[in-house]
Structures are given as C-alpha cells and as structure tokens.
mmCIF file of C-alpha atoms and ligand atoms in Angstrom:
data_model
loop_
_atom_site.group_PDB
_atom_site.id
_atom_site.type_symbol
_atom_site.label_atom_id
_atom_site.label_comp_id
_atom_site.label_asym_id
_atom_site.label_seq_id
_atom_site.Cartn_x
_atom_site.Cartn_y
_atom_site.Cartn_z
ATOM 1 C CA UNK A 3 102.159 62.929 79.100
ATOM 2 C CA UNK A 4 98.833 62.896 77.454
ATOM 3 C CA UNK A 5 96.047 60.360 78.221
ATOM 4 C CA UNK A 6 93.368 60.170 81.080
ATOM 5 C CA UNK A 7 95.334 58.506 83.449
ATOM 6 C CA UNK A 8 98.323 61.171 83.883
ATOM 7 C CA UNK A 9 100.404 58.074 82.274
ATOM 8 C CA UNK A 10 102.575 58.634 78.775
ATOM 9 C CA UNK A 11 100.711 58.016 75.622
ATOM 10 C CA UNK A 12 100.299 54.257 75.249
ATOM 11 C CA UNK A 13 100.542 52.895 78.930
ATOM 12 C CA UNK A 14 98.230 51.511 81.466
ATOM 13 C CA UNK A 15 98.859 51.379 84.897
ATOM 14 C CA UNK A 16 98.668 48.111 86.618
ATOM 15 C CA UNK A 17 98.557 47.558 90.518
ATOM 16 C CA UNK A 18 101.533 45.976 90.822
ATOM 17 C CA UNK A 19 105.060 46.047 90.196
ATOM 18 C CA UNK A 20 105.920 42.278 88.396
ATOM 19 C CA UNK A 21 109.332 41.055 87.450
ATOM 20 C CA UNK A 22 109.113 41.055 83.841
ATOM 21 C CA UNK A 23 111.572 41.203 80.644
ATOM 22 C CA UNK A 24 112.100 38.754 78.158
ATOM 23 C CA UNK A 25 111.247 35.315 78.480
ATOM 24 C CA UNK A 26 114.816 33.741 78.342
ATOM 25 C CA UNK A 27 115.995 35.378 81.246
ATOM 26 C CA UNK A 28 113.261 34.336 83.794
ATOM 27 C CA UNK A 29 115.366 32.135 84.999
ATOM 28 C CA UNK A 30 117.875 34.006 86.422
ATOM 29 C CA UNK A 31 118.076 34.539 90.208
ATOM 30 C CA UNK A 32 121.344 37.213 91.904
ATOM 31 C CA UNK A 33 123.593 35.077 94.165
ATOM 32 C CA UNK A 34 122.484 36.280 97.431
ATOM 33 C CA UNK A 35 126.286 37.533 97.821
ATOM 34 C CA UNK A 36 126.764 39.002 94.508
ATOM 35 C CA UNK A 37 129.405 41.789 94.387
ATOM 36 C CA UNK A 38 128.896 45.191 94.012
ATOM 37 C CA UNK A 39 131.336 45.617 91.751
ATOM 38 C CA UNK A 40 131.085 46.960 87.811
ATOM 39 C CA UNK A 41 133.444 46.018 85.248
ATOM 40 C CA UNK A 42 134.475 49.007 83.057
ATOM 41 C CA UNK A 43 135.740 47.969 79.231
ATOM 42 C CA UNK A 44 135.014 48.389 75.666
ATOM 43 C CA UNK A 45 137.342 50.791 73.998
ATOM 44 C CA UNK A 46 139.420 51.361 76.810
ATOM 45 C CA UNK A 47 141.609 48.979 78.954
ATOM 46 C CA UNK A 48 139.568 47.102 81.755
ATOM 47 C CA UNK A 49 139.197 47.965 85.145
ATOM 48 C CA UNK A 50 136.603 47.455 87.781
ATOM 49 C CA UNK A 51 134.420 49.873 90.061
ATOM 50 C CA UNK A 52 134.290 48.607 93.585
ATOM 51 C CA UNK A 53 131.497 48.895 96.119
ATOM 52 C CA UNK A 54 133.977 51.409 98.145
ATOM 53 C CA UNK A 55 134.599 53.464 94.983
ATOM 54 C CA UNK A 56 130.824 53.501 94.803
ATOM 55 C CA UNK A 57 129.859 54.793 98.193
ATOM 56 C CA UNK A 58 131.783 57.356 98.252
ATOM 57 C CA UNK A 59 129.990 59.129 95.613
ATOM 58 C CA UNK A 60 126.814 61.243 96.883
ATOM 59 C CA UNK A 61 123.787 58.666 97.728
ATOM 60 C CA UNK A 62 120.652 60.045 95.809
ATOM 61 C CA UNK A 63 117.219 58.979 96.075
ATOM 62 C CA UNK A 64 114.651 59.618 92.820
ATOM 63 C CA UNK A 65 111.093 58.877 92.537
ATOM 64 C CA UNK A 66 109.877 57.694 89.439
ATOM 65 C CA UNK A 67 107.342 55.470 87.882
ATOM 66 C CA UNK A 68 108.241 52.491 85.872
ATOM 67 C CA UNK A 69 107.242 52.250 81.626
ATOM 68 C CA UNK A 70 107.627 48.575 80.088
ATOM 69 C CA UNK A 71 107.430 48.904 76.069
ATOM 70 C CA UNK A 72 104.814 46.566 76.132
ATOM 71 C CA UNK A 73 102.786 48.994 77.735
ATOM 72 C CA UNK A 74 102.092 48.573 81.257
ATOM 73 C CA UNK A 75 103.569 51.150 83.930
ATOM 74 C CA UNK A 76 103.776 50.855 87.626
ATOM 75 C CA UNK A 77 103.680 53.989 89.223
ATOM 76 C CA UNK A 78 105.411 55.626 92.391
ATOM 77 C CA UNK A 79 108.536 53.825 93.003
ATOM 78 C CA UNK A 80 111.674 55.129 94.955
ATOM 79 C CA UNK A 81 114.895 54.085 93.796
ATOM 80 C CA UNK A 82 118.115 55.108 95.478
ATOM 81 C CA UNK A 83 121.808 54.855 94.739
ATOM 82 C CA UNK A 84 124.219 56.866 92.713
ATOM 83 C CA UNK A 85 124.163 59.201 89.946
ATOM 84 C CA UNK A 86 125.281 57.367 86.400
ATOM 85 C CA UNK A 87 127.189 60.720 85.561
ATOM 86 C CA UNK A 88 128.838 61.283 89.009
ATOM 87 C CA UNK A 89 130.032 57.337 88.217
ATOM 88 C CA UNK A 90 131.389 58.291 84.907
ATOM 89 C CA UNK A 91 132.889 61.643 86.028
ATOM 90 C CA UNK A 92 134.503 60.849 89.399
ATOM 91 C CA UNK A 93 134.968 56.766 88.794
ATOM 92 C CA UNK A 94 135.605 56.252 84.929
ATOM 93 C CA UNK A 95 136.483 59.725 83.185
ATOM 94 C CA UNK A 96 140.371 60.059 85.352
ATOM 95 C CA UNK A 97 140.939 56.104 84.163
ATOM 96 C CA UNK A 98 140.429 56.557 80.670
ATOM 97 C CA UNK A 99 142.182 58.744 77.733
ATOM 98 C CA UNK A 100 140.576 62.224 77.852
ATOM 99 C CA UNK A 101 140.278 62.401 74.238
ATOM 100 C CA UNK A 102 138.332 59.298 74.013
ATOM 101 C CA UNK A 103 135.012 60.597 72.188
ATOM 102 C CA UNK A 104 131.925 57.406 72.851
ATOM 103 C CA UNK A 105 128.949 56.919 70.980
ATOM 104 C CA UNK A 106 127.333 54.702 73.233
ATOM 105 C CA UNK A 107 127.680 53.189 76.461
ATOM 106 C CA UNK A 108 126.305 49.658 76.765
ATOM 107 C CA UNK A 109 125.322 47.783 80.084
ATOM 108 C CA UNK A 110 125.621 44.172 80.711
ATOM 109 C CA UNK A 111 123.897 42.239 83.275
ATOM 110 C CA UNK A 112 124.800 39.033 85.553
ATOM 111 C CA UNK A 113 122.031 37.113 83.479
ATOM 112 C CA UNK A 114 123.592 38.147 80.129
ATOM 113 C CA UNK A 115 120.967 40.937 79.060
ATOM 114 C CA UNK A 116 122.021 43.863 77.712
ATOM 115 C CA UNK A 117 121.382 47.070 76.860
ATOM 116 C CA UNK A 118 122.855 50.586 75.391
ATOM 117 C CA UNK A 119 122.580 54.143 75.646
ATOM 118 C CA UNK A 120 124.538 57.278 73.859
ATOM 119 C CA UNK A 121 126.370 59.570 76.242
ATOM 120 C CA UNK A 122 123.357 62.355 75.898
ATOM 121 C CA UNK A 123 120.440 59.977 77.488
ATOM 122 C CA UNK A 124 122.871 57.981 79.842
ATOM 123 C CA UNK A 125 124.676 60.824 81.882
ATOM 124 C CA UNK A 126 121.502 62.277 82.312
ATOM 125 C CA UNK A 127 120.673 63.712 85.762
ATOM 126 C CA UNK A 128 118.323 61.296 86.386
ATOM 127 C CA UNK A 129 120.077 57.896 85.248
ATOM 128 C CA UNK A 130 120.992 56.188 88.563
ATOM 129 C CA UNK A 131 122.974 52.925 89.246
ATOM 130 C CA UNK A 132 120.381 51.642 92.193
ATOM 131 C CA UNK A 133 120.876 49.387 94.842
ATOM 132 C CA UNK A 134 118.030 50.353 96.981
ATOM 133 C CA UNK A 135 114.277 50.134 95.920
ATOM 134 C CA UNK A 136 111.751 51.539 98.585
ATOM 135 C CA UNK A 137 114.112 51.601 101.067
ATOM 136 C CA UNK A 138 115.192 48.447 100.883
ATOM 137 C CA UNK A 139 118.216 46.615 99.313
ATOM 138 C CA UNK A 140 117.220 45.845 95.433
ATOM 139 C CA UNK A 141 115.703 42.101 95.759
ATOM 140 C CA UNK A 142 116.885 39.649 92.951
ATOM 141 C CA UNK A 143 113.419 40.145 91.675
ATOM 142 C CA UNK A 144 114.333 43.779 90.169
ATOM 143 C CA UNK A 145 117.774 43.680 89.665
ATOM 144 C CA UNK A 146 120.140 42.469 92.704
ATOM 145 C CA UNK A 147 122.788 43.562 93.639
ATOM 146 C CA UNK A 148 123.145 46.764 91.599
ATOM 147 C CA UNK A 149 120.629 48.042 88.745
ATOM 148 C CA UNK A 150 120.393 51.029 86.228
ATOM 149 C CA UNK A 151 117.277 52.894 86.309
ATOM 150 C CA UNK A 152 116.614 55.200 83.503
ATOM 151 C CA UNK A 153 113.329 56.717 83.886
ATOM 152 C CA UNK A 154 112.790 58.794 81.091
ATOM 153 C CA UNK A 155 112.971 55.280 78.768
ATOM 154 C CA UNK A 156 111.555 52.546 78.673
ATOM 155 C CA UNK A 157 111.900 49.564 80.827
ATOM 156 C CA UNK A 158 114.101 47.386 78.712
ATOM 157 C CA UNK A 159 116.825 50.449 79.402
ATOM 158 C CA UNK A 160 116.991 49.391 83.090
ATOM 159 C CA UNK A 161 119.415 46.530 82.840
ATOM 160 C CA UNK A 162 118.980 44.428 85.958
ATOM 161 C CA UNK A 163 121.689 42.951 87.584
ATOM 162 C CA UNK A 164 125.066 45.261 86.137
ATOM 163 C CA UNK A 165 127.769 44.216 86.257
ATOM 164 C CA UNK A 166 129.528 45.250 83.172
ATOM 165 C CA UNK A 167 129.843 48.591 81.654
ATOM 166 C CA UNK A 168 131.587 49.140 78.072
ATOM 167 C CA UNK A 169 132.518 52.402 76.442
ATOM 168 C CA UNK A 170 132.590 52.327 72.563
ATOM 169 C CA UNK A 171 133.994 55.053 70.077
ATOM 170 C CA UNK A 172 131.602 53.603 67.571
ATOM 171 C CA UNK A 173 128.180 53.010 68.249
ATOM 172 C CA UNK A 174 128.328 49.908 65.485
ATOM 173 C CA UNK A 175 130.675 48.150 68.081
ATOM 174 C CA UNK A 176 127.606 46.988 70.099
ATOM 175 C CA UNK A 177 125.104 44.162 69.253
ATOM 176 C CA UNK A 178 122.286 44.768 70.115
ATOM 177 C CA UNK A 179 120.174 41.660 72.335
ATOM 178 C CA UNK A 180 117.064 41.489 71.281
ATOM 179 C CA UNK A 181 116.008 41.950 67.413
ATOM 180 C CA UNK A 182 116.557 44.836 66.049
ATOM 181 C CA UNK A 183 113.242 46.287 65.801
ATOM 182 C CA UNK A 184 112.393 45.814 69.092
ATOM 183 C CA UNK A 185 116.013 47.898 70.422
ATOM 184 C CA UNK A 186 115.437 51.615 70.086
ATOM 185 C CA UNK A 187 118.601 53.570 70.230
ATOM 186 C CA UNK A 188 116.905 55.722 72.471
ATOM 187 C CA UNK A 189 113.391 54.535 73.495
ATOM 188 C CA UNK A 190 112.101 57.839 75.241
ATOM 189 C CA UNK A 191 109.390 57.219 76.581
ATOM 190 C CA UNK A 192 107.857 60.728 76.220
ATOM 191 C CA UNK A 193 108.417 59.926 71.975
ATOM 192 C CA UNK A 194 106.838 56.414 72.240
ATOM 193 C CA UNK A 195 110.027 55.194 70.888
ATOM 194 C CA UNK A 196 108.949 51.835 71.486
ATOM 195 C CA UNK A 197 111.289 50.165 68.792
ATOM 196 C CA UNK A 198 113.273 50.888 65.602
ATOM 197 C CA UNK A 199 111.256 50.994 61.657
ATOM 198 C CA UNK A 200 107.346 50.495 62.889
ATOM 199 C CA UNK A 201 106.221 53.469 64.550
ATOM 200 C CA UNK A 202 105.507 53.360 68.848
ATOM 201 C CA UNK A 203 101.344 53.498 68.552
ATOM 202 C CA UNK A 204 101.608 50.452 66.592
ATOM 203 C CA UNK A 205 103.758 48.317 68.605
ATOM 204 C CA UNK A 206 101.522 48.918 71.395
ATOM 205 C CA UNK A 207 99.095 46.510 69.024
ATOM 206 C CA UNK A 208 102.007 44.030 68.999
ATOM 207 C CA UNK A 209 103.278 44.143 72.278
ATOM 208 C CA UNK A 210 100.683 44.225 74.697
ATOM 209 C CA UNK A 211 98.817 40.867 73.947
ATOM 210 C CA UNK A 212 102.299 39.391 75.879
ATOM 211 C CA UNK A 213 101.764 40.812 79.035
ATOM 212 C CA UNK A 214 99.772 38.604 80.642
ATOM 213 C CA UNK A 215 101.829 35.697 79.449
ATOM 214 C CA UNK A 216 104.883 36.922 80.232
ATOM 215 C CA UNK A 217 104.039 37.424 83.711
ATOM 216 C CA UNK A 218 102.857 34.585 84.200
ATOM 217 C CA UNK A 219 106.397 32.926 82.791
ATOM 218 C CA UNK A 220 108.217 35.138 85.418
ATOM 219 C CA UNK A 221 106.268 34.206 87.781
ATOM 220 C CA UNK A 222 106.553 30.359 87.239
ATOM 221 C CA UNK A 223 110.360 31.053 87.329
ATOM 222 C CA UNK A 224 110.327 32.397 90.372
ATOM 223 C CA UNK A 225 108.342 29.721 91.975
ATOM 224 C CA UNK A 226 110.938 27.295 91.014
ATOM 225 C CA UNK A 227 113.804 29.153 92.844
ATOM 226 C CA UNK A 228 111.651 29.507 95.645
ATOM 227 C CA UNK A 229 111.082 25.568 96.484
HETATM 228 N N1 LIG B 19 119.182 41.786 83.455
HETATM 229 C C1 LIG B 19 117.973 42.033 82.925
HETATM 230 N N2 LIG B 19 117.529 43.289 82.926
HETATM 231 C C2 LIG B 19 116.324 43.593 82.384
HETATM 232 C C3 LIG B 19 115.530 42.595 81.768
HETATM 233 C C4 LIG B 19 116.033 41.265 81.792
HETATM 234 O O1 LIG B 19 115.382 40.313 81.298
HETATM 235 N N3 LIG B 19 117.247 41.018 82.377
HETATM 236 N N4 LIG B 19 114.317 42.918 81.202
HETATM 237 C C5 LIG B 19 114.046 44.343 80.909
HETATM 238 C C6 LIG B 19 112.645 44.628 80.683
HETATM 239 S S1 LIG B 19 112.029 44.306 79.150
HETATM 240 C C7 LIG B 19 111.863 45.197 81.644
HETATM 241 S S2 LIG B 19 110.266 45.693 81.362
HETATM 242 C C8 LIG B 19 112.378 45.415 83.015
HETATM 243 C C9 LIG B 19 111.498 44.687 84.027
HETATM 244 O O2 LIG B 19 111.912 45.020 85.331
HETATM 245 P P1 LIG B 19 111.257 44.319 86.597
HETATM 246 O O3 LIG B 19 111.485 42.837 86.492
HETATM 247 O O4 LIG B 19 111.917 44.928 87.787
HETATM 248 O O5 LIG B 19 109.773 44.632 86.532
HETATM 249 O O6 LIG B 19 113.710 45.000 83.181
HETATM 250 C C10 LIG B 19 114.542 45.223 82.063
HETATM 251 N N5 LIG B 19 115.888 44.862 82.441
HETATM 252 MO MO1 LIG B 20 109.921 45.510 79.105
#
C-alpha cells in the first residue's frame, strides 16, 4: 500500500470492472448449465468435488478489490463462496494419503487457463472458490460457474471458470501457461511480484501499454457471443 490513491504500488484504478486476461481465451463463454463440480488429481488418484459437497461447507462472503499485473485495479468488489482451505481440509485432505507433502496446487479452468499456487499462499484465509459476485451468481464474464479469488495476488491467480484442481509433490510437475517470465510463483501483490527475472516496477513499463487493447479484444469477444 503506498501511492496517492490508497492502491498497491504500481496500480491505477479504473471505473470499471472489464473481463480481461489473455488474449487467447476471449473467446470462451461458461455453458449456461455448467456444473459445479471440481475435479481433484495430480499426485493423487482422481476424484471429483460436487456442488453438494460444496454447500455444505460454511458460505463466506469477502470484500476485496481486484489487481491485474498489467496494472489496473478495480476496487470494492464482494465475492462470496467457500473458503479454499475449508475445501482442502473437509473435501480433499480425508481422500488423499496423509503423508502426501505438495509443493503446489495448480488450478485449471473450463477454457484451458491455468494457474498455480504453493500450499502457504493458496490455503490462505482469504483464498475463496466463488460462485457469487455482488450478490449475484458469477456471470460467464468473471468466471461462471465457480471461480478462485485470491486477493492478496494478482489477477492472473484468479483462474476463471475451475474446474480442475491438481495436487503435486513437486512443484516442477506443473507447466506453467503463459511464458515464464510473465508466471510468478507467487505474484503478491503487496511485493509487486509482477513476473519471474525482471523486477515488478519495470513490468509495469511493459505491461500497461496492453490494457487498452486488450479490453477492447474482450470486449469484441463478447459481442460475438452476444448476437
Ligand atoms: N479461465 C481464465 N481465468 C483467468 C484468465 C483467463 O484468461 N481465463 N485471465 C486472468 C487474468 S490475466 C485476469 S486479469 C483476470 C481477469 O478477470 P476478469 O475477466 O473477471 O476481469 O482473470 C484471470 N483468470
Ligand atoms: Mo491480468
């Protein structure tokens, strides 16, 4: 937390909240009946996580404001759904071998994306697998039917769309999406971790000349499903 603007060092707010992410995905739209339903693999033997299994965890609701890498932020949104850790402790950790030790946890999504987190960042207290936004059921444009919202990183951490979650004893087991550099391990937001090898102040340089452009692409997508 540092500049004017309340915001973390680096990010700009912007009036609204766009559907955004990398350009190869825009395409995507959630089957208006998609499943709630999470596929658990990786090192252990599959098994899935059904919408029943799901509600009967506690329902939470967190506020929190939204950090893309590329430096824009949208600020005061309420998310609500279920704890990430209360879905590993009560869903996944009686399923799977208790001496099972992971590195890293990495989420899949409906439109392929992908994304990973080690245990300390995604069991978190605030990491939540949402399926409300506002108080409404998550629209395809953020992440229908269920999302993970991590808002300590940054937005490329909040895989829209889950629907696969894989445990891995070695951290080398997952590939990472997107080039390297641009996939921090971590990406806290409060250490501008914006990417791996350049450092976060000057990827803000790189990164924000493609907002504009990318929203626009997202945009155009969405037209297209709409008519
Ligand atoms: N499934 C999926 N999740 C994704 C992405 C994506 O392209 N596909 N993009 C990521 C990036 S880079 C950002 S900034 C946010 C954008 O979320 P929004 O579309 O709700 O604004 O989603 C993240 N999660
Ligand atoms: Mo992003």
């Amino acid at each position: 937390m540092s500049d004017k603007n309340h915001l973390p060092t680096g990010q700009q707010a912007r009036p609204d909240f766009p559907r955004f992410g990398v350009n190869s995905f825009a395409n995507f739209e959630a089957p208006a009946a998609a499943p709630h339903t999470l596929l658990v693999a990786g090192d252990v033997e599959p098994f899935s996580i059904s919408q029943e299994d799901l509600t009967r965890l506690e329902r939470i609701e967190i506020a929190a404001d939204f950090h893309c890498v590329t430096t824009w932020s949208y600020c005061g949104l309420r998310w609500s759904g279920f704890r990430f850790r209360e879905v590993f402790e009560q869903l996944i950790q009686p399923k799977i071998p208790s001496d099972l030790s992971i590195a890293l946890f990495a989420f899949s999504a409906l439109d392929k994306y992908r994304a990973s987190l080690p245990p300390e960042d995604a069991l978190a207290n605030d990491v939540l697998i949402a399926d409300t936004l506002n108080g409404e059921p998550l629209p395809s444009k953020h992440g229908a039917p269920l999302r993970l919202i991590t808002p300590a990183h940054y937005g490329y951490k909040n895989v829209k769309h889950l629907c696969r979650i894989q445990l891995w004893r070695d951290a080398r087991s997952y590939r990472p999406l997107i080039p390297k550099f641009m996939e921090h391990p971590r990406a806290r937001i409060a250490y501008e971790e914006r990417g791996r090898y350049f450092p976060g102040w000057l990827l803000r340089y790189v990164y924000r000349p493609l907002i504009n452009s990318t929203v626009r692409h997202f945009e155009r997508a969405s037209v297209n499903h709409a008519t």
